[in-house]
Amino acid sequence: MAERQERADAARNRAAILRATEDLLRDDTADRVPIEAIAARAGVGKGTVFHRFGNRAGLLRALLERRAEELRARVEDGPPPLGPGAPPRDRLNAFLAATVDLATRNIAVITAYEQAAPDRHAEPVYRFWHEHVRGLVAEARDDLDADLVAHILLGSLHGDLVLHLIRRGESDRLVTTLRQVSDALLGEAP
Amino acid sequence: MAERQERADAARNRAAILRATEDLLRDDTADRVPIEAIAARAGVGKGTVFHRFGNRAGLLRALLERRAEELRARVEDGPPPLGPGAPPRDRLNAFLAATVDLATRNIAVITAYEQAAPDRHAEPVYRFWHEHVRGLVAEARDDLDADLVAHILLGSLHGDLVLHLIRRGESDRLVTTLRQVSDALLGEAP
DNA sequence: AGTCCAACTGGACCGATGGTCAACTTATCG
DNA sequence: CGATAAGTTGACCATCGGTCCAGTTGGACT
């Protein structure tokens, strides 16, 4: 039943491509990074990139998932308040702070990803985040439309807003205000 | 000093182009509408479209601004609670309901516009909406980061969320929940 | 009515880019 | 070592936004 193992050269190329993408998005003198440039930087042919990742959205998705992986682990297994055990209000605030931090540190990936995959509701990372927030909201308040409240809270992570704040060096405002919003919604912790 | 009047043929073409864009976005069997298709439908050359509107974003902007014009007028001069006179809480709720309604009825324009002009913070319509909401929030609560709260509230109008709800025939949930959020934030009206 | 020109028009053309494909190479397994 | 599935490649294709300039025309002014 085991998935056939990825060939060694293929794994090497996958890593090289992801690293090249990160590099090019980091030195974002150019704000539009064509796949061909990524391939060149990684030292592979353009066809290889598409063979590995399907399309532009697939490549960015893989990159973002790697960045989000550590957060997911901390949420599922880590210590409170991010991990299980703390009251939902605290977990929610911790989670929102963590995602804002993640988004801030990876703003280039986020914006490129949003461009390439316009429907976030179909994207695995977003679905996980949303489901987590939805659950916490529902736990704390059963009289709200938790599903929608979760979408609204996560709406603050859209690349344009985060970028707007980063440009002014004020990304911490988002954490503060989001906390005020969630406290107002769920009621302050006792 | 008066602006030189637009020539009659130019005005006719401007109208035809806007109408063609609306038509093609409405019958959105195709979700990507190339400028060339719009030009063909309007019975003009592609060059004319660019001459009139500068670029794709400019065309969509003109269309959206026309749709938003009536709302702007009602906000500035109309009767309360949307217009001046009502308490800020009520004006805010009325305004949010109105924008959700506008976005819902023009979802195709909104999504096309977001694609073409990724930085909403630079866009006139968004700036007006944001400034209005910011002012109302600040009036009701001077201890909040009104600027950011306004961005967060308006974040709910992103095309992907609105479309998601429309597809399920549940766009009214957004009005309800947004009202709950704003009430929780500003405190319920006495 | 006639002249003139700034405004307008159209569509060939260009460059960028995402994605495809068929011929070729190679890691891996028995 | 041979067989073969997996992987690689870059030329090629189609699409599209935007440019440009040669040709056309509305309308102001006489």
Coordinates of C-alpha atoms (C1' of nucleotides) in Angstrom, one line a residue:
Chain A
M1 CA 0.0 0.0 0.0
A2 CA 2.9 2.3 0.6
E3 CA 3.3 5.2 -1.8
R4 CA 6.0 4.4 -4.3
Q5 CA 9.1 6.3 -3.0
E6 CA 10.0 9.5 -4.9
R7 CA 13.2 9.0 -6.8
A8 CA 16.3 10.6 -5.2
D9 CA 17.0 13.0 -8.0
A10 CA 13.4 14.1 -8.0
A11 CA 13.5 14.8 -4.3
R12 CA 16.6 16.8 -4.8
N13 CA 15.0 18.9 -7.5
R14 CA 11.8 19.4 -5.5
A15 CA 13.9 20.8 -2.7
A16 CA 16.0 23.0 -5.0
I17 CA 12.8 24.4 -6.6
L18 CA 11.2 25.3 -3.3
R19 CA 14.4 26.9 -2.1
A20 CA 14.7 28.9 -5.4
T21 CA 11.2 30.1 -5.0
E22 CA 11.8 31.3 -1.5
D23 CA 15.0 33.1 -2.5
L24 CA 13.3 34.9 -5.4
L25 CA 10.3 35.9 -3.4
R26 CA 12.6 37.1 -0.6
D27 CA 14.7 39.4 -2.8
D28 CA 11.5 40.7 -4.1
T29 CA 12.9 43.5 -6.2
A30 CA 10.6 41.9 -8.7
D31 CA 7.1 41.4 -7.4
R32 CA 6.1 39.1 -10.1
V33 CA 8.2 35.9 -10.3
P34 CA 7.8 33.8 -13.4
I35 CA 8.1 30.1 -13.2
E36 CA 10.9 30.1 -15.7
A37 CA 13.0 32.3 -13.4
I38 CA 12.4 29.9 -10.6
A39 CA 13.5 27.0 -12.8
A40 CA 16.6 28.8 -13.9
R41 CA 17.6 29.6 -10.3
A42 CA 17.0 26.0 -9.3
G43 CA 19.1 24.8 -12.1
V44 CA 16.3 22.7 -13.7
G45 CA 14.2 23.0 -16.8
K46 CA 10.8 24.7 -16.7
G47 CA 9.1 21.4 -17.5
T48 CA 10.4 19.9 -14.3
V49 CA 8.7 22.5 -12.1
F50 CA 5.3 21.8 -13.7
H51 CA 5.9 18.0 -13.5
R52 CA 6.5 18.3 -9.8
F53 CA 3.9 20.8 -8.8
G54 CA 1.3 20.8 -11.5
N55 CA 1.0 24.5 -11.9
R56 CA 1.9 27.8 -10.3
A57 CA -0.7 27.5 -7.6
G58 CA 0.5 24.0 -6.7
L59 CA 4.1 25.3 -6.3
L60 CA 3.1 28.2 -4.0
R61 CA 0.8 25.9 -2.1
A62 CA 3.6 23.4 -1.4
L63 CA 5.7 26.3 -0.1
L64 CA 3.1 27.7 2.1
E65 CA 2.2 24.3 3.5
R66 CA 5.8 23.8 4.5
R67 CA 5.8 27.1 6.3
A68 CA 2.5 26.4 8.0
E69 CA 3.4 22.8 9.0
E70 CA 5.1 23.8 12.3
L71 CA 2.2 25.9 13.4
R72 CA -0.2 23.0 12.6
A73 CA 1.9 20.7 14.8
R74 CA 2.0 23.1 17.7
V75 CA -1.8 23.6 17.5
E76 CA -2.5 19.9 17.5
D77 CA 0.1 18.5 19.9
G78 CA 1.9 21.5 21.5
P79 CA 1.6 23.0 24.9
P80 CA -1.2 25.4 25.8
P81 CA -2.4 28.0 25.1
L82 CA -1.8 27.2 21.4
G83 CA -2.2 23.5 21.9
P84 CA -5.1 21.6 23.5
G85 CA -5.9 22.2 27.1
A86 CA -6.4 26.0 27.5
P87 CA -9.8 27.6 27.4
P88 CA -11.1 28.4 23.9
R89 CA -10.7 32.1 24.3
D90 CA -7.0 31.8 25.1
R91 CA -6.4 29.3 22.4
L92 CA -8.1 31.6 19.9
N93 CA -6.1 34.6 20.8
A94 CA -2.9 32.5 20.7
F95 CA -3.8 31.1 17.4
L96 CA -4.6 34.5 15.8
A97 CA -1.4 35.9 17.1
A98 CA 0.5 33.0 15.6
T99 CA -1.1 33.3 12.2
V100 CA -0.6 37.0 12.0
D101 CA 3.1 36.3 12.8
L102 CA 3.3 33.6 10.2
A103 CA 1.6 35.8 7.6
T104 CA 3.9 38.7 8.4
R105 CA 7.0 36.7 8.1
N106 CA 5.9 35.2 4.9
I107 CA 4.1 38.0 3.2
A108 CA 5.7 37.5 -0.2
V109 CA 4.6 33.9 -0.3
I110 CA 1.1 34.8 0.9
T111 CA 0.5 37.5 -1.7
A112 CA 1.9 35.3 -4.5
Y113 CA -0.3 32.5 -3.4
E114 CA -3.4 34.6 -3.3
Q115 CA -2.8 35.7 -6.8
A116 CA -2.3 32.2 -8.1
A117 CA -5.1 30.6 -6.1
P118 CA -7.9 33.1 -5.9
D119 CA -10.4 30.9 -4.0
R120 CA -9.0 30.4 -0.6
H121 CA -12.0 28.4 0.5
A122 CA -10.7 25.5 -1.5
E123 CA -7.2 25.7 -0.2
P124 CA -6.1 23.1 2.4
V125 CA -4.1 25.5 4.7
Y126 CA -7.0 27.9 4.8
R127 CA -9.5 25.1 5.5
F128 CA -7.5 23.9 8.4
W129 CA -7.1 27.4 9.9
H130 CA -10.8 28.0 9.4
E131 CA -11.9 24.8 10.9
H132 CA -9.8 25.4 14.0
V133 CA -11.1 28.9 14.5
R134 CA -14.6 27.8 13.9
G135 CA -14.4 25.1 16.5
L136 CA -13.0 27.5 19.1
V137 CA -15.6 30.1 18.5
A138 CA -18.4 27.5 18.6
E139 CA -17.0 26.2 21.9
A140 CA -17.0 29.6 23.5
R141 CA -20.3 30.9 22.2
D142 CA -22.9 28.6 20.8
D143 CA -25.2 31.5 19.8
L144 CA -22.9 32.9 17.0
D145 CA -22.5 31.8 13.4
A146 CA -19.1 30.4 14.2
D147 CA -18.4 29.4 10.6
L148 CA -18.8 33.0 9.4
V149 CA -17.2 34.6 12.4
A150 CA -14.1 32.4 11.7
H151 CA -14.1 33.6 8.0
I152 CA -14.3 37.2 9.2
L153 CA -11.5 36.9 11.7
L154 CA -9.3 35.2 9.2
G155 CA -10.1 37.8 6.6
S156 CA -7.6 40.0 8.4
L157 CA -4.9 37.9 7.1
H158 CA -5.4 38.9 3.5
G159 CA -2.2 39.8 1.9
D160 CA -3.2 43.4 1.1
L161 CA -3.9 44.3 4.7
V162 CA -0.9 42.7 6.1
L163 CA 1.3 44.3 3.5
H164 CA -0.2 47.6 4.1
L165 CA 0.7 47.4 7.8
I166 CA 4.2 46.0 7.2
R167 CA 4.9 48.9 4.9
R168 CA 4.2 51.2 7.8
G169 CA 6.1 49.0 10.3
E170 CA 3.0 48.5 12.3
S171 CA 2.1 44.8 12.0
D172 CA 1.7 44.5 15.7
R173 CA -1.4 46.6 15.6
L174 CA -3.1 43.7 13.9
V175 CA -2.5 41.3 16.8
T176 CA -3.7 43.9 19.3
T177 CA -6.8 44.8 17.5
L178 CA -7.7 41.3 16.6
R179 CA -7.5 40.4 20.2
Q180 CA -9.9 43.2 21.1
V181 CA -12.3 42.0 18.4
S182 CA -12.2 38.4 19.6
D183 CA -12.5 39.5 23.2
A184 CA -15.5 41.7 22.4
L185 CA -17.1 38.8 20.5
L186 CA -16.5 36.0 22.9
G187 CA -16.5 38.0 26.1
E188 CA -13.3 38.6 28.0
A189 CA -11.9 35.7 29.8
P190 CA -13.0 35.7 33.4
Chain B
M1 CA -11.2 76.3 -16.5
A2 CA -14.0 73.8 -17.3
E3 CA -12.8 70.4 -18.4
R4 CA -12.9 70.1 -22.1
Q5 CA -16.1 68.2 -22.9
E6 CA -15.8 64.6 -24.1
R7 CA -16.7 64.2 -27.7
A8 CA -20.1 62.7 -28.5
D9 CA -18.7 59.6 -30.2
A10 CA -16.3 59.1 -27.4
A11 CA -19.1 59.3 -24.8
R12 CA -21.2 56.9 -26.9
N13 CA -18.3 54.4 -27.0
R14 CA -17.6 54.8 -23.3
A15 CA -21.2 53.8 -22.5
A16 CA -21.1 50.9 -25.0
I17 CA -17.9 49.6 -23.5
L18 CA -19.3 49.7 -19.9
R19 CA -22.5 48.0 -21.0
A20 CA -20.6 45.3 -22.8
T21 CA -18.4 44.7 -19.8
E22 CA -21.5 44.3 -17.6
D23 CA -23.1 42.0 -20.0
L24 CA -20.1 39.7 -20.3
L25 CA -19.6 39.6 -16.6
R26 CA -23.2 38.8 -16.1
D27 CA -23.4 35.8 -18.4
D28 CA -20.3 34.6 -16.6
T29 CA -20.1 31.3 -18.4
A30 CA -16.6 32.5 -18.8
D31 CA -15.0 33.7 -15.6
R32 CA -12.1 35.4 -17.3
V33 CA -13.2 38.1 -19.7
P34 CA -10.4 39.4 -22.0
I35 CA -10.5 43.1 -23.0
E36 CA -10.6 42.0 -26.6
A37 CA -13.9 40.3 -26.0
I38 CA -15.4 43.3 -24.4
A39 CA -14.3 45.5 -27.3
A40 CA -15.8 43.1 -29.8
R41 CA -19.1 43.0 -27.9
A42 CA -19.1 46.8 -27.7
G43 CA -18.4 47.1 -31.4
V44 CA -15.2 49.0 -31.0
G45 CA -11.5 48.3 -31.4
K46 CA -9.4 47.1 -28.5
G47 CA -7.3 50.2 -28.7
T48 CA -10.4 52.3 -27.9
V49 CA -10.9 50.5 -24.7
F50 CA -7.4 51.2 -23.5
H51 CA -7.6 54.8 -24.7
R52 CA -10.7 55.4 -22.6
F53 CA -9.9 53.5 -19.5
G54 CA -6.1 53.2 -19.4
N55 CA -6.0 49.6 -18.5
R56 CA -8.0 46.7 -17.2
A57 CA -8.1 47.9 -13.7
G58 CA -9.3 51.3 -14.9
L59 CA -12.2 49.8 -16.8
L60 CA -13.4 47.7 -13.8
R61 CA -12.9 50.7 -11.5
A62 CA -15.1 52.9 -13.7
L63 CA -17.7 50.2 -13.7
L64 CA -17.6 49.6 -9.9
E65 CA -17.6 53.4 -9.2
R66 CA -20.8 53.7 -11.2
R67 CA -22.4 51.0 -9.2
A68 CA -21.2 52.5 -5.9
E69 CA -22.2 56.1 -6.8
E70 CA -25.8 55.8 -5.6
L71 CA -24.7 54.4 -2.2
R72 CA -22.2 57.3 -1.8
A73 CA -24.9 59.8 -2.4
R74 CA -27.2 58.1 0.1
V75 CA -24.5 58.1 2.7
E76 CA -23.6 61.7 2.3
D77 CA -27.0 63.3 1.7
G78 CA -29.7 60.7 2.2
P79 CA -32.0 60.1 5.1
P80 CA -30.9 58.3 8.3
P81 CA -29.9 55.8 9.3
L82 CA -27.6 55.5 6.3
G83 CA -27.3 59.3 5.9
P84 CA -26.2 61.8 8.5
G85 CA -28.2 62.2 11.7
A86 CA -28.5 58.8 13.2
P87 CA -26.2 57.5 16.0
P88 CA -23.0 56.1 14.7
R89 CA -23.9 52.5 15.7
D90 CA -27.0 52.6 13.5
R91 CA -25.2 54.3 10.7
L92 CA -22.6 51.7 10.8
N93 CA -25.0 48.8 10.7
A94 CA -27.0 50.4 7.9
F95 CA -23.8 51.0 5.9
L96 CA -22.5 47.5 6.4
A97 CA -25.8 46.0 5.3
A98 CA -25.8 48.3 2.2
T99 CA -22.3 47.4 1.2
V100 CA -23.0 43.7 1.6
D101 CA -26.0 44.1 -0.6
L102 CA -24.0 46.0 -3.2
A103 CA -21.2 43.4 -3.2
T104 CA -23.7 40.6 -3.5
R105 CA -25.5 42.1 -6.4
N106 CA -22.2 42.9 -8.2
I107 CA -20.1 39.9 -7.3
A108 CA -18.8 39.4 -10.8
V109 CA -17.6 43.0 -11.0
I110 CA -16.0 42.8 -7.5
T111 CA -14.0 39.6 -8.2
A112 CA -12.8 40.8 -11.6
Y113 CA -11.8 44.1 -10.0
E114 CA -9.9 42.5 -7.2
Q115 CA -8.0 40.4 -9.7
A116 CA -7.1 43.4 -11.7
A117 CA -6.3 45.8 -8.9
P118 CA -4.8 43.7 -6.1
D119 CA -4.1 46.6 -3.7
R120 CA -7.5 47.7 -2.5
H121 CA -6.0 50.3 -0.2
A122 CA -5.1 52.4 -3.2
E123 CA -8.5 52.2 -4.7
P124 CA -10.9 55.2 -4.4
V125 CA -14.1 53.3 -3.7
Y126 CA -12.4 51.3 -1.0
R127 CA -10.8 54.4 0.5
F128 CA -14.2 56.1 0.7
W129 CA -15.8 53.1 2.4
H130 CA -13.0 52.7 4.8
E131 CA -12.9 56.3 5.8
H132 CA -16.6 56.3 6.4
V133 CA -16.5 53.2 8.6
R134 CA -13.3 54.4 10.4
G135 CA -15.1 57.7 11.3
L136 CA -18.2 56.0 12.6
V137 CA -16.2 53.5 14.7
A138 CA -14.1 56.3 16.1
E139 CA -17.2 58.3 17.0
A140 CA -18.7 55.4 18.9
R141 CA -15.6 54.2 20.6
D142 CA -12.4 56.3 21.0
D143 CA -10.5 53.5 22.7
L144 CA -10.3 51.3 19.6
D145 CA -7.9 51.3 16.7
A146 CA -10.7 52.6 14.4
D147 CA -8.6 52.5 11.3
L148 CA -7.8 48.8 11.7
V149 CA -11.2 47.8 12.9
A150 CA -12.6 49.4 9.7
H151 CA -10.3 47.3 7.6
I152 CA -11.3 44.2 9.4
L153 CA -15.0 44.8 9.0
L154 CA -14.6 45.6 5.4
G155 CA -12.5 42.5 4.9
S156 CA -15.8 40.6 4.9
L157 CA -16.5 42.0 1.5
H158 CA -13.7 40.2 -0.2
G159 CA -15.0 38.5 -3.3
D160 CA -14.1 35.0 -2.3
L161 CA -16.2 35.1 0.9
V162 CA -19.2 36.8 -0.7
L163 CA -19.0 34.3 -3.6
H164 CA -18.7 31.4 -1.2
L165 CA -21.9 32.5 0.5
I166 CA -23.8 33.3 -2.7
R167 CA -23.0 29.8 -4.0
R168 CA -24.8 28.4 -1.0
G169 CA -27.6 31.0 -1.3
E170 CA -26.8 32.3 2.2
S171 CA -25.6 35.8 1.6
D172 CA -28.0 37.2 4.3
R173 CA -25.9 35.4 7.0
L174 CA -23.2 37.9 6.3
V175 CA -25.4 40.9 7.2
T176 CA -26.6 39.2 10.4
T177 CA -23.2 38.2 11.6
L178 CA -21.6 41.5 10.7
R179 CA -24.2 43.2 12.8
Q180 CA -23.4 40.9 15.7
V181 CA -19.7 41.7 15.3
S182 CA -20.2 45.4 15.2
D183 CA -22.7 45.4 18.1
A184 CA -20.2 43.4 20.2
L185 CA -17.4 45.8 19.3
L186 CA -19.2 49.1 19.8
G187 CA -21.7 48.0 22.4
E188 CA -25.4 47.5 21.6
A189 CA -27.3 50.7 21.0
P190 CA -29.0 51.7 24.3
Chain C
dA1 C1' -20.4 76.1 -46.0
dG2 C1' -15.7 75.4 -45.5
dT3 C1' -11.2 74.7 -42.9
dC4 C1' -8.7 72.8 -39.4
dC5 C1' -6.9 70.1 -35.7
dA6 C1' -7.2 67.9 -31.4
dA7 C1' -9.5 64.0 -30.2
dC8 C1' -10.6 59.7 -31.4
dT9 C1' -10.3 55.0 -33.6
dG10 C1' -8.7 50.4 -34.9
dG11 C1' -6.2 46.5 -35.2
dA12 C1' -1.6 44.8 -36.4
dC13 C1' 2.0 44.0 -33.5
dC14 C1' 4.9 43.0 -29.3
dG15 C1' 6.5 40.8 -25.1
dA16 C1' 5.5 38.2 -21.1
dT17 C1' 4.1 34.0 -19.3
dG18 C1' 1.6 29.7 -18.0
dG19 C1' 1.3 25.4 -19.5
dT20 C1' 2.1 21.1 -22.9
dC21 C1' 4.6 17.5 -25.1
dA22 C1' 7.4 14.1 -27.3
dA23 C1' 12.0 12.7 -27.4
dC24 C1' 15.6 11.6 -24.4
dT25 C1' 18.0 10.2 -19.9
dT26 C1' 18.5 7.7 -15.6
dA27 C1' 17.6 5.7 -10.9
dT28 C1' 16.2 1.7 -9.1
dC29 C1' 14.9 -3.1 -8.7
dG30 C1' 15.2 -8.0 -9.4
Chain D
dC1 C1' 23.2 -6.0 -16.1
dG2 C1' 18.9 -5.3 -18.4
dA3 C1' 14.3 -3.6 -18.2
dT4 C1' 11.3 0.0 -17.3
dA5 C1' 8.9 3.4 -14.8
dA6 C1' 10.0 7.8 -13.4
dG7 C1' 12.1 11.9 -14.4
dT8 C1' 13.9 15.7 -17.4
dT9 C1' 14.0 19.2 -20.9
dG10 C1' 13.3 23.2 -23.7
dA11 C1' 11.1 24.2 -27.9
dC12 C1' 6.6 25.3 -28.8
dC13 C1' 1.8 27.0 -28.3
dA14 C1' -2.0 29.9 -27.0
dT15 C1' -3.5 33.8 -24.5
dC16 C1' -3.6 38.4 -23.3
dG17 C1' -2.5 43.1 -21.7
dG18 C1' -0.8 46.9 -23.5
dT19 C1' 1.4 50.0 -27.4
dC20 C1' 1.5 52.6 -31.5
dC21 C1' 0.7 55.1 -35.5
dA22 C1' -1.7 55.8 -39.7
dG23 C1' -6.1 57.1 -40.8
dT24 C1' -10.8 59.3 -39.5
dT25 C1' -14.0 62.7 -37.6
dG26 C1' -16.6 65.9 -34.5
dG27 C1' -17.2 70.3 -33.8
dA28 C1' -15.3 75.1 -32.9
dC29 C1' -14.4 79.0 -35.4
dT30 C1' -14.6 81.9 -39.3

